[in-house]
Amino acid sequence: MPRRERNKFVKRNQILELKIEDYAFGGKGIARIHSDEGSFVVFVPNTLPGQLVKAQIKKSSKKYAEAKLIDVLQPSEDEIEVPFQDIPGAPYIQLPIELQHQYKKESTLSLFKRIGKVENIEDLFDEFITSPNVFHYRNKMEYGFSAIGYDRINKTDKDEFTLGFKRRGVWWMGDNLEKDSGLFDKQFEDHLKNIRKYCLETGLAPWHGPKKEGFFRYFVVRKSYKTDELLFNLVTTSYDLPKFDLNKFANFLVDLFGDRVAGLLHTINDEVGDRTIATSGSIDLVYGKDKIVEELLGLNFEISMKSFFQTNPKSAEKLYTKVVDYVLEDKSKVDNTVVMDLFCGTGTIGQIVASKSDNAKIVGVDIVASAIEDAKENAKRNGIDGLKFYAADVGKFLTQHPQYQNKIKTIILDPARAGIMPKTLQKIINLNPDRMVYVSCNPATQARDTELLREAGYTIKKISLVDQFPHTAHIETVVLFEKS
C-alpha cells in the first residue's frame, strides 16, 4: 500500500496565525502560506480580507487546507464599530454593507463561471436586491441555555448559567447575550438578561452539554412584522418540571412585553441530541395563542412554532416579487396553463403567481407534509383558487404523474440547500417545459445543476441575487432558464 504523502506546509490540528488576503464564496477567507517550496492556500470560514486570525487546521490536501477560526487577532481596515454584541450568526456585521454586497456578488458569479461553465454570466446579471432592513431583520431566533459559559476577558470557559448563543465551533460552550445583537428584535434582546435572571433564580439547572443533563434547554421566539407580536417557546427536559411554574413565567413575560406577547408554548425535550424540538417530545400551549399571522405581498400566512417561513419577511417580499416577475415575463406560458411549483414549501410563490395570473392552475409539491398542510390552509385563508398541493417526494411524484409530460410550459424550483438530486432533475427536464425559474439558497449546488440543465438545452436568460441575510455569507439567487 503506497504511503500517504505528508503535507509540507501544515499538519492536522496545527494552530496558526494567518493573514487573510482574499474572499471565496460561502464566507471563506483565503490565507496563503509562503515558503521556499511555493505558496499554499488555507481557507478560513467567517473571515475577511485584511484580518489577522488564529485558526486550527482541520483537514488538508496537496493543494489546500481548511481551518477553523479560533479568534480574530487584528480586524481588517475595512471594519467599522457597531453598537451590537458580536454573535456567531453575524460574522460580517462590522463590514460596511456595500462591501458585503460586493463580496457576495463577485464570489457568486464566479461560481457560475467555474462550476456551471457559464462564461458570460456577467452579461446575464439582472440585479442585486438588497434587504430593506439591514439590521433587526430576522423574525425567528433560538437562544440556548448552557451550564458552561465563556469568559470574554480571559478567553476561557467557566461554570456559569448562560442564555445566548453557542461560541462558534464549540458545541458545549454558551455565551451570554447581554444586549442587542443587531439581528432580531431589539426590545426583546435587551430583556434577555432579565429572562436569564428569572430562570437562574428558580434554582433549576441549565443544560450541561457534556453531561447531557439539566432542565432549561432553549428559548425560541417568533415575531410578526405585521402585528409586532412575539410567540415564545420554552424548551426544557421533563426532569424537575413540577418545580417550575409555567403560568408564573408567562405572567413574567407579559410584564416585560405587554400586549406584544401572542402566546407561550412549552416543549419537553428529553433527547440527548442537540436540537430544539425532539421527535418524541410534547409541545403544549401555556398562555395565549399558538400562532401568529404574517403578511407577504398582501397575502396573510398563519405561522406556528413548527412552520417553515422566510426568516427575513421584508426581503422575502422582494425575493418573491423577482421570482413572480420572471414567471410572468411571458404570461402566455402561464395564463390558462398548469404551472408546477416544485419544492414549494408552504406554497407562497404559487399563491402569488395564481393571484396575479389569468386562470393558471398551480400544482405544488413538497416532501414536508406539515408545510403542505400550511400551504392548503393559507390558500383557503387568502381565497385563492386553482391550487393543488401534494405532500410527496418530487421525483416520485413526477414518476407517478406522467400526464404532465409535455403539458407544462413553466416550472418553479425552490429546493433545499443540497440542490436537486440528479435523477430528480432529469425527471424535471423530461417534462420538457419551455422555461424554469430556479430559486436557490445555495448557489454552489445551483451552479452544479446549471451544467446539467445546459446539457439538456436550457440556457440562463437572467440571474438576480437577493441578500436575505445581511452580515452573513448567505445569498439567494433567482435564475430564469429557457429552452434554447
Coordinates of C-alpha atoms in Angstrom, one line a residue:
M1 CA 0.0 0.0 0.0
P2 CA 1.6 3.4 -1.0
R3 CA 2.5 5.6 1.8
R4 CA 0.4 8.8 2.1
E5 CA 2.4 11.8 1.3
R6 CA 2.7 14.3 4.2
N7 CA 1.7 17.9 3.6
K8 CA 4.8 20.0 3.6
F9 CA 3.0 23.2 4.8
V10 CA 0.6 22.2 7.6
K11 CA -0.4 19.4 9.9
R12 CA -3.9 18.5 11.2
N13 CA -4.9 20.3 14.4
Q14 CA -1.9 22.7 14.0
I15 CA -2.8 26.2 15.3
L16 CA -1.5 29.1 13.1
E17 CA -1.7 32.9 12.8
L18 CA -2.8 33.7 9.3
K19 CA -3.3 36.9 7.3
I20 CA -6.5 36.8 5.3
E21 CA -5.8 38.0 1.8
D22 CA -8.9 37.3 -0.3
Y23 CA -12.5 36.1 -0.1
A24 CA -14.1 32.9 -1.6
F25 CA -17.8 32.0 -1.9
G26 CA -19.5 30.9 1.3
G27 CA -17.7 33.3 3.6
K28 CA -14.3 31.6 3.4
G29 CA -11.4 33.9 3.8
I30 CA -8.2 32.9 1.8
A31 CA -4.8 32.9 3.5
R32 CA -1.6 31.8 1.9
I33 CA 1.5 30.2 3.5
H34 CA 4.6 31.2 1.6
S35 CA 7.9 29.2 1.7
D36 CA 10.9 28.2 -0.4
E37 CA 8.7 25.4 -1.7
G38 CA 6.0 27.7 -3.0
S39 CA 2.6 29.0 -1.8
F40 CA -0.1 27.1 -0.1
V41 CA -3.8 28.1 0.4
V42 CA -5.7 27.9 3.6
F43 CA -9.5 28.5 3.7
V44 CA -10.8 30.0 7.0
P45 CA -14.6 30.4 7.2
N46 CA -16.2 33.6 8.6
T47 CA -13.1 35.8 8.0
L48 CA -12.4 38.9 5.9
P49 CA -9.5 40.2 3.8
G50 CA -7.2 42.2 6.0
Q51 CA -7.8 40.3 9.2
L52 CA -5.1 38.6 11.2
V53 CA -6.6 35.4 12.7
K54 CA -5.8 32.4 14.9
A55 CA -7.0 29.3 13.2
Q56 CA -6.7 25.5 13.6
I57 CA -6.1 23.2 10.6
K58 CA -9.0 20.7 10.3
K59 CA -8.2 18.9 7.0
S60 CA -5.7 19.3 4.2
S61 CA -4.8 18.1 0.7
K62 CA -1.8 18.7 -1.5
K63 CA -3.4 21.9 -2.9
Y64 CA -5.1 23.5 0.1
A65 CA -6.2 23.2 3.7
E66 CA -9.4 24.0 5.6
A67 CA -9.1 25.6 9.1
K68 CA -11.5 26.5 11.9
L69 CA -11.5 30.1 13.1
I70 CA -10.4 30.4 16.8
D71 CA -10.0 34.2 17.2
V72 CA -9.6 37.4 15.2
L73 CA -6.3 38.9 16.4
Q74 CA -6.5 42.1 14.3
P75 CA -9.5 43.4 12.5
S76 CA -9.5 44.4 8.8
E77 CA -9.1 48.1 8.0
D78 CA -12.5 47.9 6.3
E79 CA -14.3 47.0 9.5
I80 CA -16.3 49.7 11.4
E81 CA -17.6 49.8 15.0
V82 CA -21.2 48.8 15.5
P83 CA -23.3 49.1 18.7
F84 CA -24.2 45.4 18.8
Q85 CA -22.9 42.4 20.7
D86 CA -20.9 40.1 18.3
I87 CA -22.5 36.7 17.8
P88 CA -21.7 33.8 15.5
G89 CA -24.8 34.4 13.4
A90 CA -23.5 37.8 12.2
P91 CA -19.7 37.3 11.4
Y92 CA -19.6 40.3 9.0
I93 CA -21.7 42.8 10.9
Q94 CA -18.6 45.1 11.2
L95 CA -18.1 45.2 7.5
P96 CA -19.9 48.0 5.6
I97 CA -23.0 46.6 3.8
E98 CA -21.7 47.9 0.4
L99 CA -18.6 45.8 0.8
Q100 CA -20.6 42.8 1.9
H101 CA -22.7 43.1 -1.3
Q102 CA -19.5 43.4 -3.4
Y103 CA -18.0 40.2 -2.0
K104 CA -21.3 38.3 -2.4
K105 CA -21.8 39.3 -6.0
E106 CA -18.3 38.7 -7.2
S107 CA -17.9 35.3 -5.4
T108 CA -21.4 34.1 -6.5
L109 CA -21.0 34.9 -10.2
S110 CA -17.6 33.3 -10.2
L111 CA -19.3 30.0 -9.2
F112 CA -21.4 30.0 -12.3
K113 CA -18.3 30.5 -14.4
R114 CA -16.3 27.9 -12.7
I115 CA -18.9 25.2 -11.8
G116 CA -21.7 26.0 -14.2
K117 CA -19.4 26.7 -17.2
V118 CA -21.3 30.0 -17.9
E119 CA -18.5 32.2 -19.3
N120 CA -20.8 35.2 -20.0
I121 CA -22.5 35.2 -16.6
E122 CA -21.8 39.0 -16.1
D123 CA -23.8 39.7 -19.3
L124 CA -26.8 37.8 -17.9
F125 CA -26.7 39.6 -14.5
D126 CA -30.0 41.3 -13.8
E127 CA -29.8 43.0 -10.4
F128 CA -28.6 42.7 -6.8
I129 CA -31.6 43.1 -4.5
T130 CA -30.7 44.4 -1.0
S131 CA -32.6 43.7 2.2
P132 CA -35.0 46.5 3.2
N133 CA -33.8 46.1 6.8
V134 CA -30.1 45.8 7.2
F135 CA -30.4 45.3 10.9
H136 CA -33.1 43.7 13.1
Y137 CA -34.4 41.8 10.1
R138 CA -35.0 38.3 11.5
N139 CA -38.4 37.0 12.6
K140 CA -37.1 34.0 14.5
M141 CA -34.3 33.3 16.9
E142 CA -33.3 30.3 19.0
Y143 CA -31.4 31.1 22.2
G144 CA -29.6 28.3 24.0
F145 CA -29.1 27.7 27.8
S146 CA -25.8 26.2 28.9
A147 CA -24.1 25.4 32.2
I148 CA -20.7 26.2 30.7
G149 CA -20.1 29.8 29.8
Y150 CA -17.4 31.9 28.1
D151 CA -15.1 34.3 29.9
R152 CA -14.6 37.1 27.3
I153 CA -11.8 38.7 29.3
N154 CA -9.6 35.6 29.9
K155 CA -11.0 33.8 26.8
T156 CA -11.7 30.6 28.6
D157 CA -14.7 28.6 29.6
K158 CA -16.2 28.8 33.1
D159 CA -19.1 27.3 35.1
E160 CA -22.0 29.8 34.6
F161 CA -25.7 29.8 33.9
T162 CA -25.8 31.2 30.3
L163 CA -28.6 32.1 27.9
G164 CA -27.5 33.3 24.5
F165 CA -25.6 31.6 21.6
K166 CA -23.0 28.8 21.4
R167 CA -19.5 30.0 20.8
R168 CA -18.5 29.4 17.2
G169 CA -17.2 25.9 16.8
V170 CA -17.7 25.0 20.5
W171 CA -20.9 23.0 20.8
W172 CA -20.8 22.8 24.6
M173 CA -20.0 26.4 25.5
G174 CA -22.6 29.2 25.8
D175 CA -22.1 32.9 25.6
N176 CA -24.5 35.2 27.4
L177 CA -26.3 37.7 25.2
E178 CA -26.2 40.9 27.2
K179 CA -27.6 43.3 24.7
D180 CA -29.0 43.7 21.1
S181 CA -27.2 41.5 18.5
G182 CA -28.5 43.7 15.6
L183 CA -30.3 40.7 14.0
F184 CA -33.6 40.3 15.9
D185 CA -36.0 42.4 17.9
K186 CA -34.1 45.0 20.0
Q187 CA -36.6 45.3 22.8
F188 CA -36.6 41.5 23.2
E189 CA -32.9 41.1 23.2
D190 CA -32.3 43.9 25.6
H191 CA -34.6 42.0 28.0
L192 CA -32.9 38.6 27.5
K193 CA -30.7 39.1 30.5
N194 CA -33.8 39.6 32.7
I195 CA -35.2 36.3 31.4
R196 CA -31.9 34.6 32.2
K197 CA -32.0 36.1 35.7
Y198 CA -35.6 34.8 36.2
C199 CA -34.6 31.3 35.2
L200 CA -31.4 31.4 37.3
E201 CA -33.3 32.4 40.4
T202 CA -35.6 29.3 40.1
G203 CA -32.5 27.2 41.2
L204 CA -33.1 24.8 38.2
A205 CA -30.1 23.9 36.1
P206 CA -29.4 24.9 32.5
W207 CA -28.4 22.1 30.1
H208 CA -24.9 20.7 30.5
G209 CA -23.8 19.5 27.1
P210 CA -21.0 17.1 28.0
K211 CA -23.0 15.6 30.9
K212 CA -26.3 15.7 28.9
E213 CA -28.3 16.8 31.8
G214 CA -30.2 19.8 33.1
F215 CA -33.6 21.5 32.9
F216 CA -33.5 24.6 30.7
R217 CA -32.6 23.9 27.1
Y218 CA -33.8 26.6 24.6
F219 CA -35.8 29.7 24.4
V220 CA -37.3 30.2 20.9
V221 CA -39.0 33.4 19.7
R222 CA -41.0 34.1 16.6
K223 CA -42.0 37.7 15.6
S224 CA -44.7 39.0 13.3
Y225 CA -43.8 42.2 11.5
K226 CA -47.5 42.7 10.6
T227 CA -48.7 42.7 14.2
D228 CA -45.4 43.2 16.1
E229 CA -46.4 40.2 18.3
L230 CA -44.0 37.7 19.9
L231 CA -44.6 34.0 20.2
F232 CA -42.4 32.2 22.7
N233 CA -41.4 28.6 23.1
L234 CA -39.6 27.4 26.3
V235 CA -37.8 24.1 25.8
T236 CA -37.0 22.1 28.9
T237 CA -36.5 18.5 29.9
S238 CA -39.2 16.8 31.9
Y239 CA -36.8 16.4 34.9
D240 CA -37.8 18.8 37.7
L241 CA -40.7 20.1 35.7
P242 CA -43.1 20.1 38.7
K243 CA -40.7 22.7 40.3
F244 CA -41.2 25.2 37.5
D245 CA -44.4 27.3 37.4
L246 CA -45.1 27.8 33.7
N247 CA -48.1 30.1 34.3
K248 CA -46.0 32.4 36.5
F249 CA -43.3 32.5 33.8
A250 CA -46.0 33.5 31.2
N251 CA -47.1 36.4 33.5
F252 CA -43.5 37.4 33.8
L253 CA -43.2 37.7 30.0
V254 CA -46.4 39.7 29.9
D255 CA -44.9 42.1 32.5
L256 CA -41.9 42.5 30.2
F257 CA -43.6 42.8 26.8
G258 CA -47.3 43.5 27.5
D259 CA -49.6 43.2 24.5
R260 CA -46.8 42.0 22.3
V261 CA -47.0 38.5 23.9
A262 CA -49.0 36.4 21.4
G263 CA -48.5 33.2 23.4
L264 CA -46.2 30.9 25.3
L265 CA -45.6 27.3 24.4
H266 CA -43.7 24.7 26.4
T267 CA -41.8 21.9 24.8
I268 CA -40.4 18.9 26.5
N269 CA -37.2 17.6 25.0
D270 CA -35.5 14.7 26.9
E271 CA -33.4 13.7 24.0
V272 CA -29.6 14.0 24.4
G273 CA -29.1 15.3 20.8
D274 CA -28.6 19.0 20.4
R275 CA -31.7 20.1 18.7
T276 CA -34.6 22.4 19.7
I277 CA -37.6 20.2 19.2
A278 CA -37.4 16.5 19.9
T279 CA -39.1 14.0 17.6
S280 CA -40.8 12.3 20.6
G281 CA -41.4 15.3 22.9
S282 CA -44.6 17.2 23.6
I283 CA -45.5 20.8 22.8
D284 CA -48.3 22.4 24.8
L285 CA -49.8 25.9 24.9
V286 CA -49.4 27.6 28.3
Y287 CA -50.7 31.1 27.5
G288 CA -52.4 33.0 24.7
K289 CA -52.4 31.5 21.2
D290 CA -50.1 29.1 19.4
K291 CA -49.8 31.0 16.1
I292 CA -49.1 34.4 14.7
V293 CA -50.0 36.0 11.3
E294 CA -47.6 37.5 8.9
E295 CA -48.3 39.3 5.6
L296 CA -46.4 38.9 2.4
L297 CA -47.4 40.9 -0.7
G298 CA -50.9 41.4 0.6
L299 CA -51.4 37.7 1.5
N300 CA -51.8 36.5 5.0
F301 CA -49.9 33.5 6.4
E302 CA -50.5 31.8 9.7
I303 CA -47.3 30.7 11.3
S304 CA -46.9 28.1 14.1
M305 CA -43.7 27.3 16.0
K306 CA -43.0 24.4 13.6
S307 CA -44.0 26.2 10.4
F308 CA -41.3 26.9 7.8
F309 CA -41.5 30.6 7.0
Q310 CA -39.0 33.0 5.4
T311 CA -36.7 34.4 8.2
N312 CA -36.4 37.8 6.7
P313 CA -40.0 38.5 5.5
K314 CA -39.4 42.1 4.2
S315 CA -36.6 40.7 2.0
A316 CA -38.7 37.7 1.1
E317 CA -41.3 40.1 -0.4
K318 CA -38.5 41.3 -2.7
L319 CA -37.4 37.8 -3.5
Y320 CA -40.9 36.6 -4.3
T321 CA -41.5 39.7 -6.4
K322 CA -38.5 38.9 -8.5
V323 CA -39.5 35.3 -8.9
V324 CA -43.0 36.2 -10.0
D325 CA -41.6 38.8 -12.4
Y326 CA -39.6 36.1 -14.1
V327 CA -42.5 33.7 -14.1
L328 CA -44.9 36.2 -15.6
E329 CA -42.4 37.7 -18.0
D330 CA -44.1 35.6 -20.7
K331 CA -47.7 35.4 -19.5
S332 CA -48.7 33.2 -22.5
K333 CA -46.7 30.4 -20.8
V334 CA -48.7 30.9 -17.5
D335 CA -52.2 32.0 -18.2
N336 CA -54.7 29.1 -18.8
T337 CA -51.9 26.6 -18.2
V338 CA -50.6 24.4 -15.4
V339 CA -47.6 25.8 -13.6
M340 CA -45.6 23.4 -11.4
D341 CA -44.2 24.7 -8.1
L342 CA -41.7 22.0 -7.1
F343 CA -40.2 22.0 -3.6
C344 CA -43.0 24.5 -2.8
G345 CA -42.7 24.6 1.0
T346 CA -45.8 26.5 2.3
G347 CA -46.8 27.4 -1.3
T348 CA -46.2 31.1 -1.0
I349 CA -44.8 31.6 -4.6
G350 CA -47.5 29.5 -6.1
Q351 CA -50.2 31.5 -4.4
I352 CA -48.8 34.8 -5.6
V353 CA -48.5 33.5 -9.2
A354 CA -52.1 32.3 -9.0
S355 CA -53.3 35.6 -7.7
K356 CA -51.6 37.6 -10.5
S357 CA -52.4 35.3 -13.5
D358 CA -55.4 34.5 -15.6
N359 CA -56.8 31.1 -14.8
A360 CA -53.4 29.5 -14.1
K361 CA -53.6 26.1 -12.3
I362 CA -50.7 25.7 -9.8
V363 CA -49.5 22.2 -8.8
G364 CA -47.3 22.5 -5.7
V365 CA -45.2 19.5 -4.4
D366 CA -43.1 19.2 -1.3
I367 CA -42.0 16.3 0.8
V368 CA -42.7 18.0 4.1
A369 CA -46.3 17.1 5.0
S370 CA -46.7 19.9 7.6
A371 CA -45.6 22.5 5.1
I372 CA -48.2 21.2 2.6
E373 CA -50.9 21.4 5.3
D374 CA -49.9 25.0 6.0
A375 CA -50.0 25.7 2.2
K376 CA -53.6 24.4 1.9
E377 CA -54.7 26.4 5.0
N378 CA -53.1 29.6 3.7
A379 CA -54.6 29.3 0.2
K380 CA -58.0 28.8 1.8
R381 CA -57.5 31.8 4.1
N382 CA -56.5 34.0 1.1
G383 CA -59.3 32.8 -1.0
I384 CA -57.1 31.7 -3.9
D385 CA -58.5 29.1 -6.3
G386 CA -56.7 26.9 -8.8
L387 CA -54.1 25.5 -6.4
K388 CA -53.4 21.8 -5.7
F389 CA -50.8 20.8 -3.2
Y390 CA -49.3 17.3 -2.8
A391 CA -47.1 16.0 0.1
A392 CA -44.7 13.8 -1.8
D393 CA -41.1 13.4 -2.9
V394 CA -40.7 15.4 -6.1
G395 CA -39.0 12.6 -8.0
K396 CA -41.6 10.0 -7.1
F397 CA -44.5 12.4 -7.8
L398 CA -43.3 13.0 -11.3
T399 CA -42.9 9.3 -11.9
Q400 CA -46.4 8.7 -10.6
H401 CA -48.0 11.5 -12.7
P402 CA -46.8 11.0 -16.3
Q403 CA -49.8 13.0 -17.5
Y404 CA -47.9 16.2 -17.1
Q405 CA -45.2 15.4 -19.6
N406 CA -45.1 17.9 -22.5
K407 CA -48.0 19.7 -20.9
I408 CA -46.1 22.1 -18.6
K409 CA -44.7 25.4 -20.0
T410 CA -43.3 26.9 -16.8
I411 CA -41.8 25.2 -13.7
I412 CA -40.8 27.0 -10.4
L413 CA -38.0 25.3 -8.5
D414 CA -37.0 26.2 -4.9
P415 CA -35.1 23.2 -3.5
A416 CA -33.3 22.9 -0.1
R417 CA -29.6 23.7 0.3
A418 CA -28.5 20.4 -1.1
G419 CA -29.9 21.3 -4.5
I420 CA -31.8 18.8 -6.7
M421 CA -30.8 15.2 -6.9
P422 CA -29.5 14.4 -10.5
K423 CA -32.2 11.7 -11.1
T424 CA -35.0 14.1 -9.9
L425 CA -33.6 16.9 -12.1
Q426 CA -33.6 14.6 -15.1
K427 CA -37.3 13.8 -14.4
I428 CA -38.0 17.6 -14.3
I429 CA -36.1 18.0 -17.6
N430 CA -38.1 15.2 -19.1
L431 CA -41.3 17.2 -18.5
N432 CA -39.9 19.3 -21.3
P433 CA -41.0 22.8 -20.0
D434 CA -40.2 25.9 -22.1
R435 CA -38.8 27.6 -19.0
M436 CA -37.8 27.2 -15.4
V437 CA -37.5 29.8 -12.7
Y438 CA -34.9 28.3 -10.2
V439 CA -34.7 29.9 -6.7
S440 CA -31.7 28.8 -4.6
C441 CA -30.4 29.4 -1.1
N442 CA -27.1 27.7 -2.1
P443 CA -25.7 29.0 -5.4
A444 CA -23.0 26.3 -5.4
T445 CA -25.5 23.5 -5.9
Q446 CA -27.5 25.7 -8.3
A447 CA -24.3 26.3 -10.4
R448 CA -23.8 22.5 -10.4
D449 CA -27.3 21.9 -11.6
T450 CA -26.8 24.6 -14.3
E451 CA -24.3 22.4 -16.1
L452 CA -26.9 19.5 -16.4
L453 CA -29.6 22.0 -17.5
R454 CA -27.3 23.4 -20.1
E455 CA -26.5 20.0 -21.5
A456 CA -30.3 19.4 -21.8
G457 CA -30.7 22.6 -23.9
Y458 CA -31.6 25.2 -21.2
T459 CA -29.6 28.4 -21.0
I460 CA -29.7 31.2 -18.4
K461 CA -31.6 34.2 -19.6
K462 CA -31.3 36.2 -16.4
I463 CA -29.9 35.9 -12.9
S464 CA -30.6 38.1 -9.8
L465 CA -29.1 38.0 -6.3
V466 CA -31.1 38.6 -3.2
D467 CA -29.5 39.5 0.1
Q468 CA -31.8 37.8 2.6
F469 CA -29.2 37.5 5.3
P470 CA -27.1 40.7 5.8
H471 CA -23.9 40.2 7.9
T472 CA -23.6 36.5 6.9
A473 CA -22.1 34.7 3.8
H474 CA -25.6 33.6 2.6
I475 CA -27.1 34.8 -0.6
E476 CA -30.2 33.7 -2.6
T477 CA -30.2 33.5 -6.4
V478 CA -33.1 33.6 -8.8
V479 CA -32.3 32.3 -12.3
L480 CA -34.5 32.2 -15.4
F481 CA -33.7 29.3 -17.6
E482 CA -35.2 29.0 -21.1
K483 CA -35.1 26.2 -23.7
S484 CA -32.8 27.3 -26.5

